[in-house]
JSON list of C-alpha atoms in Angstrom, two decimals:
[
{"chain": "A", "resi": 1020, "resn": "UNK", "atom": "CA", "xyz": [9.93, -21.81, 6.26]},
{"chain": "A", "resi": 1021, "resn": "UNK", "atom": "CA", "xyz": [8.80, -18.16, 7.07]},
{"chain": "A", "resi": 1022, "resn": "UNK", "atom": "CA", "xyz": [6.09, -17.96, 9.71]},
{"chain": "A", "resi": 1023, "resn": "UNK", "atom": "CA", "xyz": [2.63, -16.62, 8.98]},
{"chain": "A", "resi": 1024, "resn": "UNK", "atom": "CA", "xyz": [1.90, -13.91, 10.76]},
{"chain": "A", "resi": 1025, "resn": "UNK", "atom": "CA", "xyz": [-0.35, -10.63, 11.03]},
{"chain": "A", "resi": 1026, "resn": "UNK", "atom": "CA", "xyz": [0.35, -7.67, 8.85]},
{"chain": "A", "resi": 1027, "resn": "UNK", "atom": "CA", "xyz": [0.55, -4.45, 11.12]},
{"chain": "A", "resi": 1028, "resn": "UNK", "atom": "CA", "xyz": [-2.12, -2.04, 9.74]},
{"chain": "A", "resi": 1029, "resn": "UNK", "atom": "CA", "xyz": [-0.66, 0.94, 12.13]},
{"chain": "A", "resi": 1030, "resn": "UNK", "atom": "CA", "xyz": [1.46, 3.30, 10.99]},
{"chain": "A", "resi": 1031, "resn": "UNK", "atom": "CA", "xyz": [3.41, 6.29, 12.91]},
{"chain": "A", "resi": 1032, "resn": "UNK", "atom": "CA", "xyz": [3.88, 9.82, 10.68]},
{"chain": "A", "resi": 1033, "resn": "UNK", "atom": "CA", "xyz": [4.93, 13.31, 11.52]},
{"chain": "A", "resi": 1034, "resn": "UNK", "atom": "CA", "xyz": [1.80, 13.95, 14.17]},
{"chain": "A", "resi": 1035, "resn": "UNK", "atom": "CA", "xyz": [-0.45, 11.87, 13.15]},
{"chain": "A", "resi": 1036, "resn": "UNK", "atom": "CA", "xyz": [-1.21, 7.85, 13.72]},
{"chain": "A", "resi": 1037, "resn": "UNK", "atom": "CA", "xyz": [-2.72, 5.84, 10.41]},
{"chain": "A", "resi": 1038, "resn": "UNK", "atom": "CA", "xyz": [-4.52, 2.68, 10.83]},
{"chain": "A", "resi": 1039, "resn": "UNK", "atom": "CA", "xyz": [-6.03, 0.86, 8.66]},
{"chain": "A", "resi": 1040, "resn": "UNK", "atom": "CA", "xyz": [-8.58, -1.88, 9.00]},
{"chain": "A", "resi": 1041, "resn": "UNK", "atom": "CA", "xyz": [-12.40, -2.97, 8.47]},
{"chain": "A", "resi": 1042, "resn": "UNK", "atom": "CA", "xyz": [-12.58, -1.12, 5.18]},
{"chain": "A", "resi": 1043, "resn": "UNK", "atom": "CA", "xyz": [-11.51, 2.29, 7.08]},
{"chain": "A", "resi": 1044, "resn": "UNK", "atom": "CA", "xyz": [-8.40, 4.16, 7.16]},
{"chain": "A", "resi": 1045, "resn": "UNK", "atom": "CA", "xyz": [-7.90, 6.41, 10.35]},
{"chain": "A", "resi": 1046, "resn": "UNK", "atom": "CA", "xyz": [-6.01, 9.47, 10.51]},
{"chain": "A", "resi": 1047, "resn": "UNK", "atom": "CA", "xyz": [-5.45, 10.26, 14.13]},
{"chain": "A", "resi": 1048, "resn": "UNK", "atom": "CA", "xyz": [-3.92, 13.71, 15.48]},
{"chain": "A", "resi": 1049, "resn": "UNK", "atom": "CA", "xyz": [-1.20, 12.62, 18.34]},
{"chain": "A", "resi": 1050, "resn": "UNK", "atom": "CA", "xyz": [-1.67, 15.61, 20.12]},
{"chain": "A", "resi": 1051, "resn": "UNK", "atom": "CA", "xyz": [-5.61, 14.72, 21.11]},
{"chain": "A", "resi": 1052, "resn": "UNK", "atom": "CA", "xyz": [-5.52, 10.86, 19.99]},
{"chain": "A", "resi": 1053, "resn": "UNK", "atom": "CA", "xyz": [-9.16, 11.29, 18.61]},
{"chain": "A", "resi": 1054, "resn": "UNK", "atom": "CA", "xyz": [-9.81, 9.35, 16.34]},
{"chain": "A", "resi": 1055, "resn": "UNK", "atom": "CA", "xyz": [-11.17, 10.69, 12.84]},
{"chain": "A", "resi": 1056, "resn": "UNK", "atom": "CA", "xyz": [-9.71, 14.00, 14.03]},
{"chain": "A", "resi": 1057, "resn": "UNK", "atom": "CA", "xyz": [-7.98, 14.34, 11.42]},
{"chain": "A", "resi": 1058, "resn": "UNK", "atom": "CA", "xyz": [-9.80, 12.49, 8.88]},
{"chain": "A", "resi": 1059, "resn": "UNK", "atom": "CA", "xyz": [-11.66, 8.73, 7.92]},
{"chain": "A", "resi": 1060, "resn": "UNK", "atom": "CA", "xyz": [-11.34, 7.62, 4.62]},
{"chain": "A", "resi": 1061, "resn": "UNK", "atom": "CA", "xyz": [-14.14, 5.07, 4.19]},
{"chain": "A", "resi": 1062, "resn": "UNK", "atom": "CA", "xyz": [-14.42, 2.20, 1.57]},
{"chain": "A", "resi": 1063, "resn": "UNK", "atom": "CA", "xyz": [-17.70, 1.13, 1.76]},
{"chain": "A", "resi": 1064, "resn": "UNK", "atom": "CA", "xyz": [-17.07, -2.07, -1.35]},
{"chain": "A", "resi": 1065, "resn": "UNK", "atom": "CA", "xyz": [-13.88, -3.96, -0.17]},
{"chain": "A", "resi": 1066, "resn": "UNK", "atom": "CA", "xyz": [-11.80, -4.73, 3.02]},
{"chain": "A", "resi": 1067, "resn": "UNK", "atom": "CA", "xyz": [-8.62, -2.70, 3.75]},
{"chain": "A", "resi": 1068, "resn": "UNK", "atom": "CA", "xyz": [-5.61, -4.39, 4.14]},
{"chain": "A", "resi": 1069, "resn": "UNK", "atom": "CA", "xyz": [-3.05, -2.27, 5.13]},
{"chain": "A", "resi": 1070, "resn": "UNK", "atom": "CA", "xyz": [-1.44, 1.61, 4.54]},
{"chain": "A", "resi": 1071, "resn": "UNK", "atom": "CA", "xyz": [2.30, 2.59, 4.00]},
{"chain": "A", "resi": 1072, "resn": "UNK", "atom": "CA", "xyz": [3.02, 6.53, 4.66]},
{"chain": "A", "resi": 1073, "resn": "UNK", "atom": "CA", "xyz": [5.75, 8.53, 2.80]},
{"chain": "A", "resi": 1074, "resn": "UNK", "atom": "CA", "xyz": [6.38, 12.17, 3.91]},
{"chain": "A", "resi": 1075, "resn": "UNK", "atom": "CA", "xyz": [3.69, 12.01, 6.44]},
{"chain": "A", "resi": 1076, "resn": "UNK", "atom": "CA", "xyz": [1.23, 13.22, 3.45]},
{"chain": "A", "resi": 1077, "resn": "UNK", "atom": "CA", "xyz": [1.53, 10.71, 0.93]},
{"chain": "A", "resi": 1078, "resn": "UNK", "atom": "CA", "xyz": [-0.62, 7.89, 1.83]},
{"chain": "A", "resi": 1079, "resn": "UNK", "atom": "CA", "xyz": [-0.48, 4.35, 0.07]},
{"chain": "A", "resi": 1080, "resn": "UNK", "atom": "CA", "xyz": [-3.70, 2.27, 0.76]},
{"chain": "A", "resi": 1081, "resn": "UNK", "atom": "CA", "xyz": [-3.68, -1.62, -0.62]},
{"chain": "A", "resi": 1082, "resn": "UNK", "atom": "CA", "xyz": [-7.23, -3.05, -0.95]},
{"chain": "A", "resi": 1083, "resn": "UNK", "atom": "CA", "xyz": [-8.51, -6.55, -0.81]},
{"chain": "A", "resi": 1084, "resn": "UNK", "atom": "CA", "xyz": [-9.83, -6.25, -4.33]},
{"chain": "A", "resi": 1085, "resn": "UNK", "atom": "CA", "xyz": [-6.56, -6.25, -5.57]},
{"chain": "A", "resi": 1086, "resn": "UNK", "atom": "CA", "xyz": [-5.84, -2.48, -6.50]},
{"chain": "A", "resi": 1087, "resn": "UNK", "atom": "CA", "xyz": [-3.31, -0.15, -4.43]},
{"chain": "A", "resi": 1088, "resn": "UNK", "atom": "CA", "xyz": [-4.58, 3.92, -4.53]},
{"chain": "A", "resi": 1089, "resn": "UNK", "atom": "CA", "xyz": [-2.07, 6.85, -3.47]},
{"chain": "A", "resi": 1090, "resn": "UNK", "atom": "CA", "xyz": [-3.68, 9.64, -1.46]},
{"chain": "A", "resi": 1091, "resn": "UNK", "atom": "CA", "xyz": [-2.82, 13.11, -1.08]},
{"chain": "A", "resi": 1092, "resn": "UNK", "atom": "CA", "xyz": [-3.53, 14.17, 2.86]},
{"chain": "A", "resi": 1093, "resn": "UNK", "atom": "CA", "xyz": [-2.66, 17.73, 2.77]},
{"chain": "A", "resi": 1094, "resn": "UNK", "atom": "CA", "xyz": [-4.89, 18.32, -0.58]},
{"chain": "A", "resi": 1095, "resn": "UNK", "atom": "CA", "xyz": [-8.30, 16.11, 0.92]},
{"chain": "A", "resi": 1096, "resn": "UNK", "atom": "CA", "xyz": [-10.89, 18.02, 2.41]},
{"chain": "A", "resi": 1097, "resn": "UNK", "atom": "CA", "xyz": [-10.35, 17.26, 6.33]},
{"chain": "A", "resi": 1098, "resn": "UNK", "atom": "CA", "xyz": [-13.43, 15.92, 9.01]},
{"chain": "A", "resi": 1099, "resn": "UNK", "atom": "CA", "xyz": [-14.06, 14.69, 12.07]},
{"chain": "A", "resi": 1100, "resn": "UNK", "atom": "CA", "xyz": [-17.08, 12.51, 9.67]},
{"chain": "A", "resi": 1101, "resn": "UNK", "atom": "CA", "xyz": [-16.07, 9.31, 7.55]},
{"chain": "A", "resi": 1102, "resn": "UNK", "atom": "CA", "xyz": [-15.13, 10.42, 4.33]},
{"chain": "A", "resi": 1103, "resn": "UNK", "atom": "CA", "xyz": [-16.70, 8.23, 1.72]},
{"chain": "A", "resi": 1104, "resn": "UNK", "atom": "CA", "xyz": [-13.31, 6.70, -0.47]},
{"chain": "A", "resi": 1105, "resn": "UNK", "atom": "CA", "xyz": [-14.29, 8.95, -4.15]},
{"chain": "A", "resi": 1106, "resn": "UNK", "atom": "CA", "xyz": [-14.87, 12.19, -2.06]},
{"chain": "A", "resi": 1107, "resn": "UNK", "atom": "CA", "xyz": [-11.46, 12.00, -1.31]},
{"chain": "A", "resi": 1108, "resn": "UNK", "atom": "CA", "xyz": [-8.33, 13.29, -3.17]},
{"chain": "A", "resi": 1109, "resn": "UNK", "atom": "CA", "xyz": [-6.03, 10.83, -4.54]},
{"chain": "A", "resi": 1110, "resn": "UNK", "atom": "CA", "xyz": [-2.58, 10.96, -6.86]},
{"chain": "A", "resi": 1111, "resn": "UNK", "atom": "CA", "xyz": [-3.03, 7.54, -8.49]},
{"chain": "A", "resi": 1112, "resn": "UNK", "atom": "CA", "xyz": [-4.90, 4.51, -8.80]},
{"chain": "A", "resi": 1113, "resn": "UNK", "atom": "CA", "xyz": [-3.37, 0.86, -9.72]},
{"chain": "A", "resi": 1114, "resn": "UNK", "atom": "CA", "xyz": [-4.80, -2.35, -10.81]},
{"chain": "A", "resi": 1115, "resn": "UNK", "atom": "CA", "xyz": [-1.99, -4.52, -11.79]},
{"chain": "A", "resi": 1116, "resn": "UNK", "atom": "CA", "xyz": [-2.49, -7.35, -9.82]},
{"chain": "A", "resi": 1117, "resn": "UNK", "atom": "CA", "xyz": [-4.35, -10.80, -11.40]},
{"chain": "A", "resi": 1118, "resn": "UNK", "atom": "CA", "xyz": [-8.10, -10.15, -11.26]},
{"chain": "A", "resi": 1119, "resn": "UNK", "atom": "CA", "xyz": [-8.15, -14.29, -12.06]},
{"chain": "A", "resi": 1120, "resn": "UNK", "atom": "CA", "xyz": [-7.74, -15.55, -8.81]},
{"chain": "A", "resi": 1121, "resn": "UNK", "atom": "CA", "xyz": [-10.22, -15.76, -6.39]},
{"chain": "A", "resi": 1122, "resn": "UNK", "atom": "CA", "xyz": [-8.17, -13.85, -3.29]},
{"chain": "A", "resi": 1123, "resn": "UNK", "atom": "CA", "xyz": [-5.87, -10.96, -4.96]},
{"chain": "A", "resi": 1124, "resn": "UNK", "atom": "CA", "xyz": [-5.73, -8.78, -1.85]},
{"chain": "A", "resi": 1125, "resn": "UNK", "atom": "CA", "xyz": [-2.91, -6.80, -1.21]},
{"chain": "A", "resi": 1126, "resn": "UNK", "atom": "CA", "xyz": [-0.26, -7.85, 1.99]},
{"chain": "A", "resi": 1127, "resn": "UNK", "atom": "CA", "xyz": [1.78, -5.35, 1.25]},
{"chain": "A", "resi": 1128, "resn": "UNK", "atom": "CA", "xyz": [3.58, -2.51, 0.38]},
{"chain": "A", "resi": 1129, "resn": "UNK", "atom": "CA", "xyz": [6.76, -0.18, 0.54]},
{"chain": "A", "resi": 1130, "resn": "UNK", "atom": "CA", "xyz": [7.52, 3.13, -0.80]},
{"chain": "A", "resi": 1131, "resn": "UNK", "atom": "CA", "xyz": [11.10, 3.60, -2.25]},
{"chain": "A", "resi": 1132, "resn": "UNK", "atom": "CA", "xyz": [12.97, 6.18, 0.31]},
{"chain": "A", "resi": 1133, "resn": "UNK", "atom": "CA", "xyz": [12.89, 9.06, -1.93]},
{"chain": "A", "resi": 1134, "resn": "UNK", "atom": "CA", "xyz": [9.15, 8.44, -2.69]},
{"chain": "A", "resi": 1135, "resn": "UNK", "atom": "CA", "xyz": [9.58, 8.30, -6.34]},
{"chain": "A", "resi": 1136, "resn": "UNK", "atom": "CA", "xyz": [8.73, 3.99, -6.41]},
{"chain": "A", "resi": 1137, "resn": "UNK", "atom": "CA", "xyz": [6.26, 1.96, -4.80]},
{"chain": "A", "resi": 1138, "resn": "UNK", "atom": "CA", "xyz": [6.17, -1.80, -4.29]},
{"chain": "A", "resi": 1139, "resn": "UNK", "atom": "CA", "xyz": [2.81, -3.99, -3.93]},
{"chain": "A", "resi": 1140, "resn": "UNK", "atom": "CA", "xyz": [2.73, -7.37, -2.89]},
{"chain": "A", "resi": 1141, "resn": "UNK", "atom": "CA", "xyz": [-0.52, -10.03, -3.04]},
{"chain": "A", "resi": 1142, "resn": "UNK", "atom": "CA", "xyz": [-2.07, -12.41, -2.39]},
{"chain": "A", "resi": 1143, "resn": "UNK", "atom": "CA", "xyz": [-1.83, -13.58, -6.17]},
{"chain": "A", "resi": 1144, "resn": "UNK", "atom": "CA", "xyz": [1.65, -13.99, -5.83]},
{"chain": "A", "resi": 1145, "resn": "UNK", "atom": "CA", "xyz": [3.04, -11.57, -7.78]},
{"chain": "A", "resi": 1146, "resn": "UNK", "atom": "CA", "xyz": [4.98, -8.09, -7.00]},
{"chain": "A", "resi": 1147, "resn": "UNK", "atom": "CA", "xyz": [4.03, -4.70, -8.83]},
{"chain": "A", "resi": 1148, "resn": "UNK", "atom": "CA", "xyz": [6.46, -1.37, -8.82]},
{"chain": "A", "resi": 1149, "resn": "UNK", "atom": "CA", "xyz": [4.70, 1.42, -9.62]},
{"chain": "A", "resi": 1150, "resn": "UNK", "atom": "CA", "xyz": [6.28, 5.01, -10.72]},
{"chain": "A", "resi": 1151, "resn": "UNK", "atom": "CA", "xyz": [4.71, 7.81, -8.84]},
{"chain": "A", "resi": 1152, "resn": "UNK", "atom": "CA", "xyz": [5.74, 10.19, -10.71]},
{"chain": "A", "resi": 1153, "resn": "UNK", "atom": "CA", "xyz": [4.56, 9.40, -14.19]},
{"chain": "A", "resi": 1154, "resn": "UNK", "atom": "CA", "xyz": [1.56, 7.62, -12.41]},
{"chain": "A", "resi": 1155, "resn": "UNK", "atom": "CA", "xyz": [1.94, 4.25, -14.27]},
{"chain": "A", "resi": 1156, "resn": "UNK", "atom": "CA", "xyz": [2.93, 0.38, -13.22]},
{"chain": "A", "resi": 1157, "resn": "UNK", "atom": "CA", "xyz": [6.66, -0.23, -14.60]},
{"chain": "A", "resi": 1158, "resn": "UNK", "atom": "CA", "xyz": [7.12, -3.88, -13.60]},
{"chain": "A", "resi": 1159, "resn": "UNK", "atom": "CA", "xyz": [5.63, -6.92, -12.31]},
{"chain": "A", "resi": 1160, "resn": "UNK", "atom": "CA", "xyz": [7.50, -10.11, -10.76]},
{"chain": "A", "resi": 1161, "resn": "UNK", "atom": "CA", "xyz": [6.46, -14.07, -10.87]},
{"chain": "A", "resi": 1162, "resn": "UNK", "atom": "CA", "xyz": [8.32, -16.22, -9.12]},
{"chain": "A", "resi": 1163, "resn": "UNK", "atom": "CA", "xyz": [6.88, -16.97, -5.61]},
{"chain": "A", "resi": 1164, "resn": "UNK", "atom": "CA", "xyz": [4.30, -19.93, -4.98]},
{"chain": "A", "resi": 1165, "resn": "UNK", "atom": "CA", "xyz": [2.37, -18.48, -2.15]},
{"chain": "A", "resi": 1166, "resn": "UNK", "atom": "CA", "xyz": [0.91, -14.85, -1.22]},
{"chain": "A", "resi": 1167, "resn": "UNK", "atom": "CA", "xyz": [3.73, -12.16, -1.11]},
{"chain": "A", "resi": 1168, "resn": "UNK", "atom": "CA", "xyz": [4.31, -11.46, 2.91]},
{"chain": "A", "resi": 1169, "resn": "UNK", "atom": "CA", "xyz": [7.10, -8.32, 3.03]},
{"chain": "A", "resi": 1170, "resn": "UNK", "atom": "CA", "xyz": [8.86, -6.55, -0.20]},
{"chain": "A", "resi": 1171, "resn": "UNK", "atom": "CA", "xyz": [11.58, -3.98, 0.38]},
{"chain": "A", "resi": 1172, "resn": "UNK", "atom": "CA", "xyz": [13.80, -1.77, -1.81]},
{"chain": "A", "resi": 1173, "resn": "UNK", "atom": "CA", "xyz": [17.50, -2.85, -2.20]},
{"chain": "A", "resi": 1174, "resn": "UNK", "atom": "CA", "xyz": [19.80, -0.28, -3.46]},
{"chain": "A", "resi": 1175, "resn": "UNK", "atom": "CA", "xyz": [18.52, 1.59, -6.77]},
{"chain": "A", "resi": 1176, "resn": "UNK", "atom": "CA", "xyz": [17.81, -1.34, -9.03]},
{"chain": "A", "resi": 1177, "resn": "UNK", "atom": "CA", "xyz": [16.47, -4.07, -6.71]},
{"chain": "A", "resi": 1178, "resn": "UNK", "atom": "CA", "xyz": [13.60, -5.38, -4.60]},
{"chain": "A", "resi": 1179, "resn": "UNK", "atom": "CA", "xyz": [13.88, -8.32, -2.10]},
{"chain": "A", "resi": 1180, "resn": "UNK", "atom": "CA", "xyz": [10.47, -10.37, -1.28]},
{"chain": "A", "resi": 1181, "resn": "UNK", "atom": "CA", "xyz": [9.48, -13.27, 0.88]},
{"chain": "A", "resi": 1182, "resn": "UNK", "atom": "CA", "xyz": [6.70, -15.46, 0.86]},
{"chain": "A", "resi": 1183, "resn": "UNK", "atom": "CA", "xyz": [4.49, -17.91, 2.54]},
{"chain": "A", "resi": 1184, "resn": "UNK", "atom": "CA", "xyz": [6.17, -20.52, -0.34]},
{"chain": "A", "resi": 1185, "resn": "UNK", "atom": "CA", "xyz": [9.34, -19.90, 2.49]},
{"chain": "A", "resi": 1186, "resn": "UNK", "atom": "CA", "xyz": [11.19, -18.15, -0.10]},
{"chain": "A", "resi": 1187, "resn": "UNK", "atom": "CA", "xyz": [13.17, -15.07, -0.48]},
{"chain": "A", "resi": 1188, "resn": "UNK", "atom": "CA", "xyz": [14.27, -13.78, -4.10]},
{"chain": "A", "resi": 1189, "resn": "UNK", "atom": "CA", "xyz": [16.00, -10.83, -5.04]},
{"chain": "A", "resi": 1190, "resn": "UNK", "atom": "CA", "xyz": [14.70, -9.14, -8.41]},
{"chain": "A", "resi": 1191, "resn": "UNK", "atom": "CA", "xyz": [16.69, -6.60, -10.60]},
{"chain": "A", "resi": 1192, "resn": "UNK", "atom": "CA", "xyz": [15.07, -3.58, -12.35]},
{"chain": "A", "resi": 1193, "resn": "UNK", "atom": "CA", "xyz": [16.49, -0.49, -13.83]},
{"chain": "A", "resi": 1194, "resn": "UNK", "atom": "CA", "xyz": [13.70, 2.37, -13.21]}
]
């Protein structure tokens, strides 16, 4: 069986600390450690659960609701103020996951090393890989009994994910 354990919502880039938690993300500057000092993206209608940072300005947020949105640092307006979430720039928006069950959140995510692929994993079970560069979902995995705890990129055509069901799979795709 895997354990159950906490998802780390803090997240190292180049200069800046991300963390994400109680429907806020923080951007913090490492050179003053302020927080907001770069920027607070705030959701006021759902939870956070976590972030996942590709070239220290591409910014993956999952939600609790069930939908994963891709943020553009450099191009959002920056403040020391908490940004409401819709005044702030994003790439893409995805809502792939099952709106049917009651808990859909998002526990996790993983960008594909040459940021072209993202991978969601919830609470519904299920896996979703997005394509960042034509902005659209391309697959989505059932399998697992229990929420989705960790999905990584294997090579070019597969994805490995564990689960609180105390499995592991490994899924081909061709993208």
């Amino acid at each position: 069986q895997i354990p159950q354990r906490r998802h780390s919502n803090i997240l190292q880039g180049d200069g800046v600390i991300i963390t994400a938690m109680n429907e806020m993300i923080n951007i913090i500057d490492v050179k003053t450690l302020n927080t907001g000092e770069k920027f607070t993206i705030k959701n006021q209608s759902m939870g956070m659960s976590l972030a996942a940072l590709h070239d220290s300005h591409i910014l993956a947020a999952g939600y609790s609701k069930g939908y994963v949105i891709i943020y553009d640092l450099d191009s959002s307006e920056q403040s020391n103020a908490a940004i409401p979430e819709e005044n702030v720039d994003f790439i893409h928006k995805f809502n792939s996951h099952s709106q049917q069950k009651e808990s859909v959140g998002i526990t996790c995510l993983c960008f594909k090393a040459d940021g072209s692929l993202l991978l969601s994993g919830s609470k519904d079970t299920t896996i979703c890989i997005y394509d960042l560069l034509e902005g659209r979902p391309l697959f989505k995995f059932v399998g697992h009994k229990e929420s989705i705890t960790k999905v990584v990129f294997r090579g070019n055509d597969e994805i490995v994910s564990s689960s609180l069901d105390g499995t592991l799979k490994v899924w081909s795709f061709k993208d």
